[in-house]
PDB file of C-alpha atoms in Angstrom:
ATOM      1  CA  MET A 270     130.189   0.637 105.134  1.00 48.00           C
ATOM      2  CA  LEU A 271     127.668   3.445 105.246  1.00 53.00           C
ATOM      3  CA  ALA A 272     130.164   5.746 103.515  1.00 53.00           C
ATOM      4  CA  ALA A 273     130.518   3.331 100.609  1.00 56.00           C
ATOM      5  CA  GLY A 274     127.251   4.578  99.171  1.00 60.00           C
ATOM      6  CA  ARG A 275     128.216   8.233  99.461  1.00 65.00           C
ATOM      7  CA  PRO A 276     130.148  10.276  96.895  1.00 77.00           C
ATOM      8  CA  PHE A 277     133.787   9.742  97.742  1.00 85.00           C
ATOM      9  CA  PHE A 278     135.565  13.032  96.902  1.00 90.00           C
ATOM     10  CA  PRO A 279     133.089  15.458  98.613  1.00 91.00           C
ATOM     11  CA  LEU A 280     133.089  13.255 101.738  1.00 90.00           C
ATOM     12  CA  PHE A 281     136.884  13.014 101.660  1.00 92.00           C
ATOM     13  CA  LEU A 282     137.199  16.793 101.246  1.00 94.00           C
ATOM     14  CA  HIS A 283     134.836  17.451 104.151  1.00 93.00           C
ATOM     15  CA  VAL A 284     136.476  14.996 106.524  1.00 94.00           C
ATOM     16  CA  PHE A 285     140.031  15.994 105.538  1.00 96.00           C
ATOM     17  CA  GLY A 286     139.221  19.695 105.937  1.00 96.00           C
ATOM     18  CA  ALA A 287     137.667  19.015 109.382  1.00 95.00           C
ATOM     19  CA  MET A 288     140.664  17.028 110.536  1.00 96.00           C
ATOM     20  CA  VAL A 289     143.129  19.669 109.346  1.00 97.00           C
ATOM     21  CA  LEU A 290     141.005  22.389 110.950  1.00 97.00           C
ATOM     22  CA  THR A 291     140.966  20.520 114.251  1.00 96.00           C
ATOM     23  CA  GLY A 292     144.707  20.123 114.120  1.00 96.00           C
ATOM     24  CA  ALA A 293     145.300  23.808 113.418  1.00 96.00           C
ATOM     25  CA  VAL A 294     143.045  24.868 116.306  1.00 96.00           C
ATOM     26  CA  LEU A 295     144.678  22.356 118.557  1.00 96.00           C
ATOM     27  CA  ALA A 296     148.144  23.614 117.554  1.00 95.00           C
ATOM     28  CA  ALA A 297     147.079  27.169 118.365  1.00 94.00           C
ATOM     29  CA  LEU A 298     145.815  26.038 121.772  1.00 94.00           C
ATOM     30  CA  ILE A 299     149.015  24.149 122.588  1.00 93.00           C
ATOM     31  CA  VAL A 300     151.230  27.042 121.456  1.00 91.00           C
ATOM     32  CA  SER A 301     149.237  29.644 123.383  1.00 90.00           C
ATOM     33  CA  ALA A 302     149.189  27.418 126.520  1.00 89.00           C
ATOM     34  CA  ALA A 303     152.958  26.879 126.226  1.00 88.00           C
ATOM     35  CA  ALA A 304     153.494  30.667 125.931  1.00 85.00           C
ATOM     36  CA  TRP A 305     151.623  31.479 129.137  1.00 78.00           C
ATOM     37  CA  ARG A 306     154.720  31.180 131.301  1.00 75.00           C
ATOM     38  CA  ARG A 307     157.195  32.301 128.624  1.00 74.00           C
ATOM     39  CA  ASN A 308     155.764  35.336 126.938  1.00 64.00           C
ATOM     40  CA  ASP A 309     159.161  36.446 125.630  1.00 67.00           C
ATOM     41  CA  VAL A 310     159.211  33.702 122.975  1.00 74.00           C
ATOM     42  CA  VAL A 311     158.142  35.428 119.775  1.00 78.00           C
ATOM     43  CA  LEU A 312     158.160  32.207 117.775  1.00 82.00           C
ATOM     44  CA  LEU A 313     155.238  30.813 119.810  1.00 83.00           C
ATOM     45  CA  ARG A 314     153.157  33.891 119.168  1.00 83.00           C
ATOM     46  CA  ARG A 315     153.875  33.655 115.445  1.00 87.00           C
ATOM     47  CA  ALA A 316     153.157  29.920 115.303  1.00 89.00           C
ATOM     48  CA  GLY A 317     149.722  30.411 116.870  1.00 88.00           C
ATOM     49  CA  PHE A 318     148.742  33.059 114.351  1.00 91.00           C
ATOM     50  CA  TRP A 319     150.080  31.187 111.351  1.00 93.00           C
ATOM     51  CA  ALA A 320     148.451  27.899 112.424  1.00 93.00           C
ATOM     52  CA  LEU A 321     145.096  29.562 112.431  1.00 94.00           C
ATOM     53  CA  GLY A 322     145.478  31.891 109.529  1.00 94.00           C
ATOM     54  CA  VAL A 323     147.439  29.844 107.013  1.00 95.00           C
ATOM     55  CA  VAL A 324     146.245  26.370 107.894  1.00 96.00           C
ATOM     56  CA  GLY A 325     142.940  26.920 109.631  1.00 96.00           C
ATOM     57  CA  VAL A 326     141.168  29.169 107.091  1.00 96.00           C
ATOM     58  CA  PRO A 327     141.863  26.975 104.032  1.00 97.00           C
ATOM     59  CA  ALA A 328     140.934  23.881 106.037  1.00 97.00           C
ATOM     60  CA  TYR A 329     137.647  25.538 107.057  1.00 97.00           C
ATOM     61  CA  VAL A 330     136.920  26.360 103.409  1.00 97.00           C
ATOM     62  CA  ALA A 331     137.622  22.790 102.351  1.00 96.00           C
ATOM     63  CA  MET A 332     135.470  21.416 105.144  1.00 96.00           C
ATOM     64  CA  ARG A 333     132.569  23.757 104.354  1.00 95.00           C
ATOM     65  CA  VAL A 334     132.762  23.246 100.553  1.00 95.00           C
ATOM     66  CA  GLY A 335     132.785  19.458 101.051  1.00 94.00           C
ATOM     67  CA  ALA A 336     129.828  19.718 103.400  1.00 91.00           C
ATOM     68  CA  GLN A 337     127.790  21.800 101.029  1.00 90.00           C
ATOM     69  CA  TRP A 338     128.660  19.580  98.110  1.00 91.00           C
ATOM     70  CA  ILE A 339     127.496  16.429  99.991  1.00 89.00           C
ATOM     71  CA  TYR A 340     124.368  18.299 101.151  1.00 87.00           C
ATOM     72  CA  SER A 341     123.383  19.089  97.556  1.00 85.00           C
ATOM     73  CA  GLN A 342     124.135  15.631  96.228  1.00 85.00           C
ATOM     74  CA  GLU A 343     122.258  13.851  98.959  1.00 81.00           C
ATOM     75  CA  GLY A 344     119.093  15.728  98.144  1.00 76.00           C
ATOM     76  CA  PHE A 345     118.421  17.439 101.470  1.00 76.00           C
ATOM     77  CA  SER A 346     116.007  20.295 101.144  1.00 71.00           C
ATOM     78  CA  GLY A 347     116.253  22.111 104.486  1.00 70.00           C
ATOM     79  CA  ASP A 348     112.688  21.294 105.544  1.00 75.00           C
ATOM     80  CA  ALA A 349     113.147  18.034 107.396  1.00 79.00           C
ATOM     81  CA  ASP A 350     116.896  17.748 107.789  1.00 80.00           C
ATOM     82  CA  PRO A 351     118.213  15.427 110.495  1.00 84.00           C
ATOM     83  CA  THR A 352     119.328  16.853 113.811  1.00 85.00           C
ATOM     84  CA  TRP A 353     122.991  15.948 113.259  1.00 87.00           C
ATOM     85  CA  LEU A 354     122.991  17.948 110.075  1.00 88.00           C
ATOM     86  CA  GLY A 355     121.693  21.053 111.874  1.00 87.00           C
ATOM     87  CA  ILE A 356     124.300  20.619 114.606  1.00 91.00           C
ATOM     88  CA  GLY A 357     127.012  20.368 111.979  1.00 90.00           C
ATOM     89  CA  PHE A 358     125.869  23.505 110.161  1.00 90.00           C
ATOM     90  CA  ALA A 359     125.520  25.428 113.452  1.00 93.00           C
ATOM     91  CA  ALA A 360     129.033  24.409 114.460  1.00 94.00           C
ATOM     92  CA  ALA A 361     130.395  25.421 111.080  1.00 94.00           C
ATOM     93  CA  ASP A 362     128.660  28.789 110.921  1.00 94.00           C
ATOM     94  CA  ILE A 363     129.246  29.840 114.504  1.00 96.00           C
ATOM     95  CA  GLY A 364     132.686  28.298 114.253  1.00 95.00           C
ATOM     96  CA  LEU A 365     133.650  30.610 111.446  1.00 96.00           C
ATOM     97  CA  LEU A 366     132.916  33.562 113.641  1.00 97.00           C
ATOM     98  CA  VAL A 367     134.955  32.121 116.502  1.00 97.00           C
ATOM     99  CA  LEU A 368     137.777  31.232 114.127  1.00 97.00           C
ATOM    100  CA  LEU A 369     137.918  34.760 112.659  1.00 97.00           C
ATOM    101  CA  ILE A 370     137.873  36.380 116.198  1.00 97.00           C
ATOM    102  CA  THR A 371     140.567  33.958 117.314  1.00 96.00           C
ATOM    103  CA  ILE A 372     142.737  34.930 114.342  1.00 96.00           C
ATOM    104  CA  GLY A 373     142.233  38.595 115.109  1.00 96.00           C
ATOM    105  CA  VAL A 374     143.218  38.080 118.764  1.00 95.00           C
ATOM    106  CA  ALA A 375     146.208  35.943 117.679  1.00 93.00           C
ATOM    107  CA  TYR A 376     147.316  38.791 115.388  1.00 94.00           C
ATOM    108  CA  TRP A 377     146.966  41.242 118.275  1.00 94.00           C
ATOM    109  CA  TRP A 378     148.967  38.820 120.489  1.00 90.00           C
ATOM    110  CA  ARG A 379     151.647  38.468 117.819  1.00 90.00           C
ATOM    111  CA  ARG A 380     152.076  42.269 117.443  1.00 91.00           C
ATOM    112  CA  SER A 381     151.751  43.325 121.097  1.00 89.00           C
ATOM    113  CA  GLY A 382     153.048  40.361 123.045  1.00 85.00           C
ATOM    114  CA  LYS A 383     150.440  40.969 125.755  1.00 88.00           C
ATOM    115  CA  PRO A 384     149.826  37.835 127.896  1.00 87.00           C
ATOM    116  CA  LEU A 385     146.045  38.539 128.013  1.00 90.00           C
ATOM    117  CA  ALA A 386     145.860  38.088 124.248  1.00 90.00           C
ATOM    118  CA  GLY A 387     147.530  34.673 124.559  1.00 89.00           C
ATOM    119  CA  HIS A 388     145.011  33.678 127.217  1.00 92.00           C
ATOM    120  CA  ILE A 389     142.117  34.797 125.024  1.00 95.00           C
ATOM    121  CA  VAL A 390     143.555  32.765 122.121  1.00 94.00           C
ATOM    122  CA  ALA A 391     143.756  29.712 124.327  1.00 94.00           C
ATOM    123  CA  GLY A 392     140.227  30.179 125.593  1.00 96.00           C
ATOM    124  CA  LEU A 393     138.689  30.743 122.168  1.00 96.00           C
ATOM    125  CA  SER A 394     140.663  27.749 120.757  1.00 96.00           C
ATOM    126  CA  THR A 395     139.271  25.586 123.524  1.00 96.00           C
ATOM    127  CA  VAL A 396     135.699  26.740 122.789  1.00 97.00           C
ATOM    128  CA  TYR A 397     136.154  26.029 119.103  1.00 97.00           C
ATOM    129  CA  LEU A 398     137.634  22.608 119.734  1.00 96.00           C
ATOM    130  CA  LEU A 399     134.641  21.756 121.901  1.00 96.00           C
ATOM    131  CA  MET A 400     132.304  22.864 119.159  1.00 96.00           C
ATOM    132  CA  LEU A 401     134.190  20.745 116.633  1.00 95.00           C
ATOM    133  CA  ALA A 402     134.072  17.766 119.012  1.00 95.00           C
ATOM    134  CA  VAL A 403     130.248  18.069 119.454  1.00 94.00           C
ATOM    135  CA  ALA A 404     129.808  18.327 115.641  1.00 93.00           C
ATOM    136  CA  TRP A 405     132.058  15.289 115.129  1.00 93.00           C
ATOM    137  CA  LEU A 406     130.123  13.260 117.670  1.00 93.00           C
ATOM    138  CA  ALA A 407     126.765  14.338 116.234  1.00 90.00           C
ATOM    139  CA  MET A 408     127.792  13.487 112.673  1.00 88.00           C
ATOM    140  CA  SER A 409     129.467  10.196 113.403  1.00 87.00           C
ATOM    141  CA  GLY A 410     126.604   9.045 115.653  1.00 82.00           C
ATOM    142  CA  LYS A 411     123.898  10.460 113.386  1.00 77.00           C
ATOM    143  CA  TRP A 412     121.983  11.996 116.284  1.00 73.00           C
ATOM    144  CA  GLY A 413     118.258  12.416 115.757  1.00 66.00           C
TER     145      GLY A 413
END
């Protein structure tokens, strides 16, 4: 009911982008975890890279554009923003760095096939999923 008073399309874009981004990072985590024992499967290494690069980056852009659009339409100024908003922006900004590093390591893993790179992709994907989960809880619960 609270969302009924909000602009529909920017909120839809933000939530849809966040859901697709979470799915892309989860797919990369599952693929990299599945490839731990079977490093000879090239398809798994490719799938992790493409899930992050082709699905994750556009989803991040959609999520961030929707968030900024809502932020500007709701009249926030940056001076006395709620805590949940700061958590969301921090998760988005730091998350971009984590996403880009994960994509770089996934590319290294795809090219070299080294098991260490797959482990790093799994670890970074887990960290990013935890960041997305905290942001999701903060925004849905309107902390602070």
